[in-house]
PDB file of C-alpha atoms and ligand atoms in Angstrom:
ATOM      1  CA  MET G   1    -121.884-140.224  77.484  1.00 96.00           C
ATOM      2  CA  THR G   2    -121.535-143.628  79.093  1.00 97.00           C
ATOM      3  CA  ILE G   3    -122.386-147.150  77.938  1.00 98.00           C
ATOM      4  CA  ASN G   4    -123.148-149.974  80.345  1.00 98.00           C
ATOM      5  CA  SER G   5    -123.793-153.474  79.095  1.00 98.00           C
ATOM      6  CA  ALA G   6    -125.529-156.658  80.168  1.00 98.00           C
ATOM      7  CA  PHE G   7    -125.330-159.988  78.370  1.00 98.00           C
ATOM      8  CA  SER G   8    -127.606-162.947  78.853  1.00 96.00           C
ATOM      9  CA  ALA G   9    -129.086-165.711  76.692  1.00 95.00           C
ATOM     10  CA  GLY G  10    -127.483-164.365  73.512  1.00 96.00           C
ATOM     11  CA  ARG G  11    -128.820-160.851  74.047  1.00 97.00           C
ATOM     12  CA  LEU G  12    -126.538-157.890  74.551  1.00 98.00           C
ATOM     13  CA  THR G  13    -128.276-154.881  76.098  1.00 98.00           C
ATOM     14  CA  LEU G  14    -126.429-151.588  75.826  1.00 98.00           C
ATOM     15  CA  TYR G  15    -127.544-148.865  78.236  1.00 98.00           C
ATOM     16  CA  LEU G  16    -126.698-145.542  76.629  1.00 98.00           C
ATOM     17  CA  ALA G  17    -126.691-142.614  79.044  1.00 98.00           C
ATOM     18  CA  GLY G  18    -125.878-138.915  78.779  1.00 98.00           C
ATOM     19  CA  GLU G  19    -125.623-137.015  75.488  1.00 98.00           C
ATOM     20  CA  LEU G  20    -124.977-138.657  72.120  1.00 98.00           C
ATOM     21  CA  ASP G  21    -123.770-136.103  69.570  1.00 98.00           C
ATOM     22  CA  HIS G  22    -121.108-136.090  66.850  1.00 98.00           C
ATOM     23  CA  HIS G  23    -118.387-135.408  69.448  1.00 98.00           C
ATOM     24  CA  GLU G  24    -119.346-138.514  71.430  1.00 98.00           C
ATOM     25  CA  ALA G  25    -120.397-140.793  68.573  1.00 96.00           C
ATOM     26  CA  ARG G  26    -117.030-142.058  67.350  1.00 92.00           C
ATOM     27  CA  GLY G  27    -115.920-143.187  70.820  1.00 96.00           C
ATOM     28  CA  ALA G  28    -119.318-144.720  71.506  1.00 97.00           C
ATOM     29  CA  LEU G  29    -119.277-146.683  68.269  1.00 96.00           C
ATOM     30  CA  GLY G  30    -115.768-147.978  69.031  1.00 96.00           C
ATOM     31  CA  ASP G  31    -116.936-149.165  72.453  1.00 97.00           C
ATOM     32  CA  ILE G  32    -120.037-150.824  70.981  1.00 98.00           C
ATOM     33  CA  ASP G  33    -117.996-152.572  68.261  1.00 97.00           C
ATOM     34  CA  GLU G  34    -115.685-153.963  70.953  1.00 97.00           C
ATOM     35  CA  LEU G  35    -118.619-155.245  73.012  1.00 98.00           C
ATOM     36  CA  ILE G  36    -120.210-156.904  69.987  1.00 97.00           C
ATOM     37  CA  ASP G  37    -116.873-158.527  69.069  1.00 96.00           C
ATOM     38  CA  GLU G  38    -116.474-159.762  72.623  1.00 97.00           C
ATOM     39  CA  TYR G  39    -119.945-161.299  73.059  1.00 97.00           C
ATOM     40  CA  LEU G  40    -120.970-162.030  69.449  1.00 96.00           C
ATOM     41  CA  PRO G  41    -124.619-161.625  70.484  1.00 98.00           C
ATOM     42  CA  ARG G  42    -127.637-162.849  68.551  1.00 97.00           C
ATOM     43  CA  ASP G  43    -129.634-159.757  69.510  1.00 97.00           C
ATOM     44  CA  CYS G  44    -128.549-156.291  70.501  1.00 98.00           C
ATOM     45  CA  ALA G  45    -130.895-153.934  72.352  1.00 98.00           C
ATOM     46  CA  LEU G  46    -129.965-150.247  72.516  1.00 98.00           C
ATOM     47  CA  ASP G  47    -131.580-149.036  75.733  1.00 98.00           C
ATOM     48  CA  MET G  48    -132.060-145.265  75.425  1.00 98.00           C
ATOM     49  CA  SER G  49    -133.998-144.645  78.632  1.00 98.00           C
ATOM     50  CA  GLY G  50    -131.031-142.812  80.142  1.00 98.00           C
ATOM     51  CA  LEU G  51    -130.130-140.840  77.041  1.00 98.00           C
ATOM     52  CA  SER G  52    -130.858-137.187  77.762  1.00 98.00           C
ATOM     53  CA  PHE G  53    -129.881-135.947  74.298  1.00 98.00           C
ATOM     54  CA  MET G  54    -129.340-137.397  70.840  1.00 98.00           C
ATOM     55  CA  ASP G  55    -129.062-135.800  67.386  1.00 98.00           C
ATOM     56  CA  SER G  56    -128.674-137.233  63.879  1.00 98.00           C
ATOM     57  CA  SER G  57    -125.194-138.503  64.801  1.00 98.00           C
ATOM     58  CA  GLY G  58    -127.059-140.938  67.055  1.00 98.00           C
ATOM     59  CA  VAL G  59    -129.259-141.927  64.120  1.00 97.00           C
ATOM     60  CA  ALA G  60    -126.110-142.801  62.125  1.00 97.00           C
ATOM     61  CA  LEU G  61    -124.820-144.831  65.083  1.00 97.00           C
ATOM     62  CA  ILE G  62    -128.072-146.784  65.363  1.00 97.00           C
ATOM     63  CA  ILE G  63    -127.946-147.612  61.628  1.00 97.00           C
ATOM     64  CA  ARG G  64    -124.322-148.759  61.944  1.00 96.00           C
ATOM     65  CA  VAL G  65    -125.104-151.050  64.891  1.00 97.00           C
ATOM     66  CA  SER G  66    -128.130-152.502  63.099  1.00 97.00           C
ATOM     67  CA  ARG G  67    -126.043-153.185  59.977  1.00 97.00           C
ATOM     68  CA  ARG G  68    -123.307-154.805  62.066  1.00 97.00           C
ATOM     69  CA  MET G  69    -125.843-157.100  63.762  1.00 98.00           C
ATOM     70  CA  LYS G  70    -127.313-158.090  60.393  1.00 97.00           C
ATOM     71  CA  GLU G  71    -123.814-159.035  59.192  1.00 96.00           C
ATOM     72  CA  LEU G  72    -123.610-161.342  62.202  1.00 95.00           C
ATOM     73  CA  GLY G  73    -126.985-162.842  61.339  1.00 96.00           C
ATOM     74  CA  GLY G  74    -128.677-161.116  64.277  1.00 97.00           C
ATOM     75  CA  ARG G  75    -130.889-158.116  64.977  1.00 97.00           C
ATOM     76  CA  ALA G  76    -130.732-154.784  66.743  1.00 98.00           C
ATOM     77  CA  TRP G  77    -133.489-152.604  68.127  1.00 98.00           C
ATOM     78  CA  ILE G  78    -134.031-149.513  70.247  1.00 98.00           C
ATOM     79  CA  GLU G  79    -135.538-149.890  73.707  1.00 98.00           C
ATOM     80  CA  ASN G  80    -137.388-147.402  75.951  1.00 98.00           C
ATOM     81  CA  PRO G  81    -136.178-144.153  74.370  1.00 98.00           C
ATOM     82  CA  ALA G  82    -136.408-141.048  76.574  1.00 98.00           C
ATOM     83  CA  ARG G  83    -138.525-138.178  75.228  1.00 97.00           C
ATOM     84  CA  GLN G  84    -135.948-136.175  73.296  1.00 98.00           C
ATOM     85  CA  PRO G  85    -134.417-139.218  71.540  1.00 98.00           C
ATOM     86  CA  GLN G  86    -137.972-140.369  70.743  1.00 98.00           C
ATOM     87  CA  ARG G  87    -138.651-137.083  68.938  1.00 98.00           C
ATOM     88  CA  VAL G  88    -135.453-137.471  66.891  1.00 98.00           C
ATOM     89  CA  ILE G  89    -136.415-141.072  66.089  1.00 98.00           C
ATOM     90  CA  ASP G  90    -139.839-139.870  64.913  1.00 97.00           C
ATOM     91  CA  ALA G  91    -138.464-136.974  62.845  1.00 97.00           C
ATOM     92  CA  SER G  92    -135.845-139.147  61.150  1.00 97.00           C
ATOM     93  CA  GLY G  93    -138.168-142.089  60.477  1.00 96.00           C
ATOM     94  CA  ILE G  94    -135.416-144.455  61.600  1.00 96.00           C
ATOM     95  CA  ASP G  95    -138.023-146.680  63.265  1.00 95.00           C
ATOM     96  CA  ARG G  96    -138.860-147.944  59.763  1.00 95.00           C
ATOM     97  CA  LEU G  97    -135.376-149.507  59.664  1.00 95.00           C
ATOM     98  CA  VAL G  98    -134.734-150.319  63.300  1.00 97.00           C
ATOM     99  CA  PRO G  99    -137.695-151.225  65.530  1.00 97.00           C
ATOM    100  CA  VAL G 100    -138.448-149.414  68.756  1.00 98.00           C
ATOM    101  CA  ALA G 101    -139.616-151.493  71.726  1.00 97.00           C
ATOM    102  CA  VAL G 102    -141.171-149.901  74.782  1.00 93.00           C
ATOM    103  CA  ARG G 103    -141.213-152.082  77.884  1.00 82.00           C
ATOM    104  CA  LYS G 104    -142.396-150.946  81.248  1.00 65.00           C
TER     105      LYS G 104
ATOM    106  CA  MET N   1    -138.209-107.241  62.462  1.00 66.00           C
ATOM    107  CA  HIS N   2    -137.653-105.582  65.838  1.00 77.00           C
ATOM    108  CA  SER N   3    -135.716-107.813  68.201  1.00 83.00           C
ATOM    109  CA  GLU N   4    -136.357-107.758  71.926  1.00 90.00           C
ATOM    110  CA  ASN N   5    -133.086-109.376  72.892  1.00 96.00           C
ATOM    111  CA  TYR N   6    -130.138-111.072  71.221  1.00 97.00           C
ATOM    112  CA  ILE N   7    -126.800-112.793  71.773  1.00 98.00           C
ATOM    113  CA  LYS N   8    -123.901-113.405  69.421  1.00 98.00           C
ATOM    114  CA  LEU N   9    -121.306-116.067  70.023  1.00 98.00           C
ATOM    115  CA  GLU N  10    -118.258-116.977  68.024  1.00 98.00           C
ATOM    116  CA  PHE N  11    -116.330-120.182  68.572  1.00 98.00           C
ATOM    117  CA  LEU N  12    -113.836-122.517  66.936  1.00 98.00           C
ATOM    118  CA  SER N  13    -115.077-125.515  64.940  1.00 98.00           C
ATOM    119  CA  LYS N  14    -114.036-128.093  67.542  1.00 98.00           C
ATOM    120  CA  SER N  15    -116.450-130.912  68.187  1.00 98.00           C
ATOM    121  CA  SER N  16    -116.225-130.276  71.934  1.00 97.00           C
ATOM    122  CA  ASN N  17    -118.049-126.982  71.251  1.00 98.00           C
ATOM    123  CA  GLU N  18    -121.206-128.774  70.031  1.00 98.00           C
ATOM    124  CA  ALA N  19    -122.458-129.310  73.585  1.00 98.00           C
ATOM    125  CA  PHE N  20    -121.481-125.755  74.521  1.00 98.00           C
ATOM    126  CA  ALA N  21    -123.408-124.237  71.618  1.00 98.00           C
ATOM    127  CA  ARG N  22    -126.662-126.094  72.292  1.00 98.00           C
ATOM    128  CA  SER N  23    -126.477-125.441  76.046  1.00 98.00           C
ATOM    129  CA  ALA N  24    -125.880-121.728  75.420  1.00 98.00           C
ATOM    130  CA  ALA N  25    -128.865-121.633  73.048  1.00 98.00           C
ATOM    131  CA  ALA N  26    -131.071-123.366  75.625  1.00 98.00           C
ATOM    132  CA  ALA N  27    -129.929-120.984  78.362  1.00 98.00           C
ATOM    133  CA  PHE N  28    -130.812-117.965  76.201  1.00 98.00           C
ATOM    134  CA  ALA N  29    -134.162-119.451  75.160  1.00 97.00           C
ATOM    135  CA  ALA N  30    -135.065-120.060  78.818  1.00 96.00           C
ATOM    136  CA  GLN N  31    -136.253-116.434  79.183  1.00 94.00           C
ATOM    137  CA  LEU N  32    -139.177-117.310  76.881  1.00 95.00           C
ATOM    138  CA  ASP N  33    -140.300-119.908  79.419  1.00 94.00           C
ATOM    139  CA  PRO N  34    -140.294-122.805  76.921  1.00 95.00           C
ATOM    140  CA  THR N  35    -141.574-126.300  77.634  1.00 95.00           C
ATOM    141  CA  LEU N  36    -139.068-129.130  78.033  1.00 95.00           C
ATOM    142  CA  GLU N  37    -140.031-130.384  74.598  1.00 96.00           C
ATOM    143  CA  GLU N  38    -139.440-126.962  73.013  1.00 97.00           C
ATOM    144  CA  LEU N  39    -136.037-126.731  74.716  1.00 97.00           C
ATOM    145  CA  GLY N  40    -135.132-130.188  73.408  1.00 98.00           C
ATOM    146  CA  ASP N  41    -136.129-129.163  69.874  1.00 98.00           C
ATOM    147  CA  ILE N  42    -134.018-125.989  70.061  1.00 98.00           C
ATOM    148  CA  LYS N  43    -130.977-127.892  71.351  1.00 98.00           C
ATOM    149  CA  THR N  44    -131.347-130.515  68.640  1.00 98.00           C
ATOM    150  CA  ALA N  45    -131.636-128.002  65.786  1.00 98.00           C
ATOM    151  CA  VAL N  46    -128.603-126.052  67.064  1.00 98.00           C
ATOM    152  CA  SER N  47    -126.610-129.256  67.445  1.00 98.00           C
ATOM    153  CA  GLU N  48    -127.391-130.201  63.825  1.00 98.00           C
ATOM    154  CA  ALA N  49    -126.455-126.802  62.400  1.00 98.00           C
ATOM    155  CA  VAL N  50    -123.234-126.480  64.413  1.00 98.00           C
ATOM    156  CA  THR N  51    -122.166-130.071  63.728  1.00 98.00           C
ATOM    157  CA  ASN N  52    -122.571-129.406  60.000  1.00 98.00           C
ATOM    158  CA  CYS N  53    -120.106-126.507  60.222  1.00 98.00           C
ATOM    159  CA  ILE N  54    -117.617-128.674  62.110  1.00 98.00           C
ATOM    160  CA  VAL N  55    -117.941-131.741  59.872  1.00 98.00           C
ATOM    161  CA  HIS N  56    -118.721-130.310  56.425  1.00 98.00           C
ATOM    162  CA  ALA N  57    -117.672-126.645  56.313  1.00 98.00           C
ATOM    163  CA  TYR N  58    -114.233-127.208  57.788  1.00 98.00           C
ATOM    164  CA  PRO N  59    -113.470-130.900  57.130  1.00 97.00           C
ATOM    165  CA  GLU N  60    -109.701-130.600  57.381  1.00 95.00           C
ATOM    166  CA  GLU N  61    -109.123-127.381  59.240  1.00 97.00           C
ATOM    167  CA  LEU N  62    -110.452-125.439  62.182  1.00 98.00           C
ATOM    168  CA  GLY N  63    -112.536-122.401  61.371  1.00 98.00           C
ATOM    169  CA  ARG N  64    -114.830-119.789  62.789  1.00 98.00           C
ATOM    170  CA  ILE N  65    -118.513-120.412  63.612  1.00 98.00           C
ATOM    171  CA  ALA N  66    -120.872-117.579  64.537  1.00 98.00           C
ATOM    172  CA  MET N  67    -124.171-118.260  66.256  1.00 98.00           C
ATOM    173  CA  ARG N  68    -126.741-115.518  66.796  1.00 98.00           C
ATOM    174  CA  LEU N  69    -129.995-115.904  68.684  1.00 98.00           C
ATOM    175  CA  ARG N  70    -132.712-113.277  68.647  1.00 97.00           C
ATOM    176  CA  ILE N  71    -136.058-112.995  70.321  1.00 96.00           C
ATOM    177  CA  LEU N  72    -138.556-111.432  67.949  1.00 96.00           C
ATOM    178  CA  GLU N  73    -141.945-109.973  68.754  1.00 92.00           C
ATOM    179  CA  GLY N  74    -144.575-112.524  69.683  1.00 91.00           C
ATOM    180  CA  GLY N  75    -142.206-114.977  71.342  1.00 93.00           C
ATOM    181  CA  ILE N  76    -140.371-116.104  68.213  1.00 96.00           C
ATOM    182  CA  LEU N  77    -136.848-117.429  68.679  1.00 97.00           C
ATOM    183  CA  GLU N  78    -134.574-116.912  65.674  1.00 98.00           C
ATOM    184  CA  ILE N  79    -131.317-118.837  65.407  1.00 98.00           C
ATOM    185  CA  SER N  80    -128.641-118.210  62.827  1.00 98.00           C
ATOM    186  CA  VAL N  81    -125.518-120.360  62.461  1.00 98.00           C
ATOM    187  CA  ARG N  82    -122.851-119.164  60.055  1.00 98.00           C
ATOM    188  CA  ASP N  83    -119.524-120.475  58.817  1.00 98.00           C
ATOM    189  CA  TRP N  84    -116.911-119.295  56.332  1.00 98.00           C
ATOM    190  CA  GLY N  85    -116.066-122.784  55.102  1.00 98.00           C
ATOM    191  CA  ARG N  86    -116.394-124.621  51.821  1.00 98.00           C
ATOM    192  CA  GLY N  87    -120.072-123.989  51.184  1.00 98.00           C
ATOM    193  CA  ILE N  88    -122.717-126.111  49.451  1.00 98.00           C
ATOM    194  CA  GLU N  89    -122.909-126.564  45.647  1.00 97.00           C
ATOM    195  CA  ASN N  90    -126.570-127.565  45.546  1.00 98.00           C
ATOM    196  CA  VAL N  91    -128.564-126.549  48.610  1.00 98.00           C
ATOM    197  CA  GLU N  92    -131.822-128.113  47.438  1.00 98.00           C
ATOM    198  CA  GLN N  93    -130.145-131.508  47.044  1.00 98.00           C
ATOM    199  CA  ALA N  94    -128.265-131.161  50.362  1.00 98.00           C
ATOM    200  CA  MET N  95    -131.545-130.615  52.215  1.00 98.00           C
ATOM    201  CA  LYS N  96    -133.146-133.833  50.962  1.00 97.00           C
ATOM    202  CA  PRO N  97    -133.548-136.617  53.544  1.00 96.00           C
ATOM    203  CA  LEU N  98    -130.672-139.143  53.523  1.00 95.00           C
ATOM    204  CA  PHE N  99    -128.452-136.982  51.308  1.00 96.00           C
ATOM    205  CA  THR N 100    -124.955-136.878  52.772  1.00 97.00           C
ATOM    206  CA  THR N 101    -121.403-136.333  51.587  1.00 97.00           C
ATOM    207  CA  GLY N 102    -120.213-137.500  55.000  1.00 94.00           C
ATOM    208  CA  GLY N 103    -120.053-141.292  54.642  1.00 87.00           C
ATOM    209  CA  GLU N 104    -120.934-143.872  57.264  1.00 87.00           C
ATOM    210  CA  GLU N 105    -120.642-141.566  60.259  1.00 89.00           C
ATOM    211  CA  ARG N 106    -123.421-139.308  59.002  1.00 95.00           C
ATOM    212  CA  SER N 107    -127.088-140.107  58.443  1.00 95.00           C
ATOM    213  CA  GLY N 108    -128.059-137.346  56.014  1.00 97.00           C
ATOM    214  CA  MET N 109    -130.962-136.458  58.334  1.00 97.00           C
ATOM    215  CA  GLY N 110    -129.630-133.199  59.810  1.00 98.00           C
ATOM    216  CA  PHE N 111    -131.596-130.747  57.661  1.00 98.00           C
ATOM    217  CA  THR N 112    -134.703-132.954  57.873  1.00 98.00           C
ATOM    218  CA  ILE N 113    -134.556-132.780  61.677  1.00 98.00           C
ATOM    219  CA  MET N 114    -133.930-128.998  61.665  1.00 98.00           C
ATOM    220  CA  GLY N 115    -136.894-128.580  59.312  1.00 98.00           C
ATOM    221  CA  SER N 116    -139.217-130.685  61.391  1.00 98.00           C
ATOM    222  CA  PHE N 117    -138.310-129.072  64.739  1.00 98.00           C
ATOM    223  CA  MET N 118    -138.345-125.474  63.505  1.00 98.00           C
ATOM    224  CA  ASP N 119    -141.183-123.454  61.950  1.00 98.00           C
ATOM    225  CA  LYS N 120    -138.859-121.909  59.401  1.00 98.00           C
ATOM    226  CA  LEU N 121    -135.538-123.076  57.925  1.00 98.00           C
ATOM    227  CA  ARG N 122    -133.573-121.162  55.330  1.00 98.00           C
ATOM    228  CA  VAL N 123    -130.130-122.066  54.017  1.00 98.00           C
ATOM    229  CA  ARG N 124    -127.914-119.695  52.067  1.00 98.00           C
ATOM    230  CA  SER N 125    -124.569-120.863  50.796  1.00 98.00           C
ATOM    231  CA  THR N 126    -121.817-119.813  48.414  1.00 98.00           C
ATOM    232  CA  PRO N 127    -119.290-122.488  47.439  1.00 98.00           C
ATOM    233  CA  GLY N 128    -115.852-121.504  48.710  1.00 97.00           C
ATOM    234  CA  LYS N 129    -117.302-118.702  50.871  1.00 98.00           C
ATOM    235  CA  GLY N 130    -119.513-120.301  53.503  1.00 98.00           C
ATOM    236  CA  THR N 131    -123.015-121.112  54.672  1.00 98.00           C
ATOM    237  CA  THR N 132    -125.693-119.474  56.818  1.00 98.00           C
ATOM    238  CA  VAL N 133    -128.557-121.458  58.327  1.00 98.00           C
ATOM    239  CA  LEU N 134    -131.462-119.354  59.603  1.00 98.00           C
ATOM    240  CA  MET N 135    -134.182-120.946  61.712  1.00 98.00           C
ATOM    241  CA  GLN N 136    -137.231-119.654  63.550  1.00 98.00           C
ATOM    242  CA  ARG N 137    -139.398-121.290  66.151  1.00 98.00           C
ATOM    243  CA  GLY N 138    -142.448-119.732  67.723  1.00 96.00           C
ATOM    244  CA  LEU N 139    -142.691-120.665  71.374  1.00 93.00           C
ATOM    245  CA  ARG N 140    -146.060-121.271  72.865  1.00 78.00           C
ATOM    246  CA  GLN N 141    -146.894-118.182  74.855  1.00 69.00           C
ATOM    247  CA  ARG N 142    -147.892-119.276  78.306  1.00 63.00           C
ATOM    248  CA  ARG N 143    -149.574-117.024  80.754  1.00 53.00           C
ATOM    249  CA  ARG N 144    -147.043-115.179  82.870  1.00 53.00           C
ATOM    250  CA  LEU N 145    -147.469-113.729  86.332  1.00 47.00           C
TER     251      LEU N 145
HETATM  252  N1  LIG M 201    -122.233-125.856  56.858  1.00 51.57           N
HETATM  253  C1  LIG M 201    -122.069-126.669  55.797  1.00 51.57           C
HETATM  254  N2  LIG M 201    -121.012-126.494  54.961  1.00 51.57           N
HETATM  255  C2  LIG M 201    -120.834-127.302  53.886  1.00 51.57           C
HETATM  256  N3  LIG M 201    -121.669-128.321  53.552  1.00 51.57           N
HETATM  257  C3  LIG M 201    -122.751-128.551  54.344  1.00 51.57           C
HETATM  258  C4  LIG M 201    -123.005-127.734  55.498  1.00 51.57           C
HETATM  259  N4  LIG M 201    -124.138-128.191  56.081  1.00 51.57           N
HETATM  260  C5  LIG M 201    -124.566-129.227  55.327  1.00 51.57           C
HETATM  261  N5  LIG M 201    -123.736-129.455  54.275  1.00 51.57           N
HETATM  262  C6  LIG M 201    -123.930-130.479  53.216  1.00 51.57           C
HETATM  263  O1  LIG M 201    -125.273-130.926  53.279  1.00 51.57           O
HETATM  264  C7  LIG M 201    -125.310-132.355  53.473  1.00 51.57           C
HETATM  265  C8  LIG M 201    -126.522-132.746  54.291  1.00 51.57           C
HETATM  266  O2  LIG M 201    -126.454-132.257  55.632  1.00 51.57           O
HETATM  267  P1  LIG M 201    -127.283-132.998  56.788  1.00 51.57           P
HETATM  268  O3  LIG M 201    -128.709-133.094  56.356  1.00 51.57           O
HETATM  269  O4  LIG M 201    -126.999-132.330  58.064  1.00 51.57           O
HETATM  270  O5  LIG M 201    -126.711-134.493  56.785  1.00 51.57           O
HETATM  271  P2  LIG M 201    -125.277-135.033  57.293  1.00 51.57           P
HETATM  272  O6  LIG M 201    -124.647-133.989  58.157  1.00 51.57           O
HETATM  273  O7  LIG M 201    -125.608-136.267  58.053  1.00 51.57           O
HETATM  274  O8  LIG M 201    -124.480-135.309  56.062  1.00 51.57           O
HETATM  275  C9  LIG M 201    -123.970-132.676  54.105  1.00 51.57           C
HETATM  276  O9  LIG M 201    -123.596-134.032  53.889  1.00 51.57           O
HETATM  277  C10 LIG M 201    -123.046-131.694  53.392  1.00 51.57           C
HETATM  278  O10 LIG M 201    -122.707-132.160  52.106  1.00 51.57           O
HETATM  279 MG1  LIG M 202    -125.613-132.920  59.565  1.00 51.57          MG
END
């Protein structure tokens, strides 16, 4: 998987693309931690529009990022999830902990 | 039950095999002409079951994982994922949402996701001997030419 980032006005947007499974999760989390340390954002949006696959390892990653942002006094949310990640979000109920925003 | 077709695969519990296992399952399931959503569900359930073998069955060693897929009468896909690892003490507890022995890197939602994407989920385990996860999913039978 790949992660691209954009930072503006205190908001870090992370564009996750490809497949997020257990094999990819540790590297992805390391990259995200580095980006958060670098920008110290107020908000962090996880854009999942380009994520073709995610399993419960992705759910653990989302929870970790949300916790990290709370420690920094900020917030994290999921943005524009593709269909398969959306089904995993629904099945896991993670949207009760981390909000999902759909923007066109 | 009579099976119309099957495959058996055996592979080492390396995390790089997670993507291989779910792609192989999707490729086999393709002959049932599934929808994109059904294919996504199958890949997700396989990914969960195989990841559990890699993370929990063989936490400190590499071991053997066997995956079998069968097509049963009426367009039912049956998936079994087996390991010979450490096994589960209390299966009922392990299957509860959020239960994990895996720490921060796990969510404890694997079995919940398998259960919600599959029509049937059965887990058999013997501590010290291994675990078998058996799942079935009926695929919507679409009209064929
Ligand atoms: N193949 C397995 N071998 C041994 N233990 C397992 C296996 N699969 C699952 N478990 C146990 O069941 C628990 C719950 O599994 P799961 O719902 O997938 O959540 P997670 O993998 O995030 O911990 C695991 O934490 C582990 O203790
Ligand atoms: Mg799991």
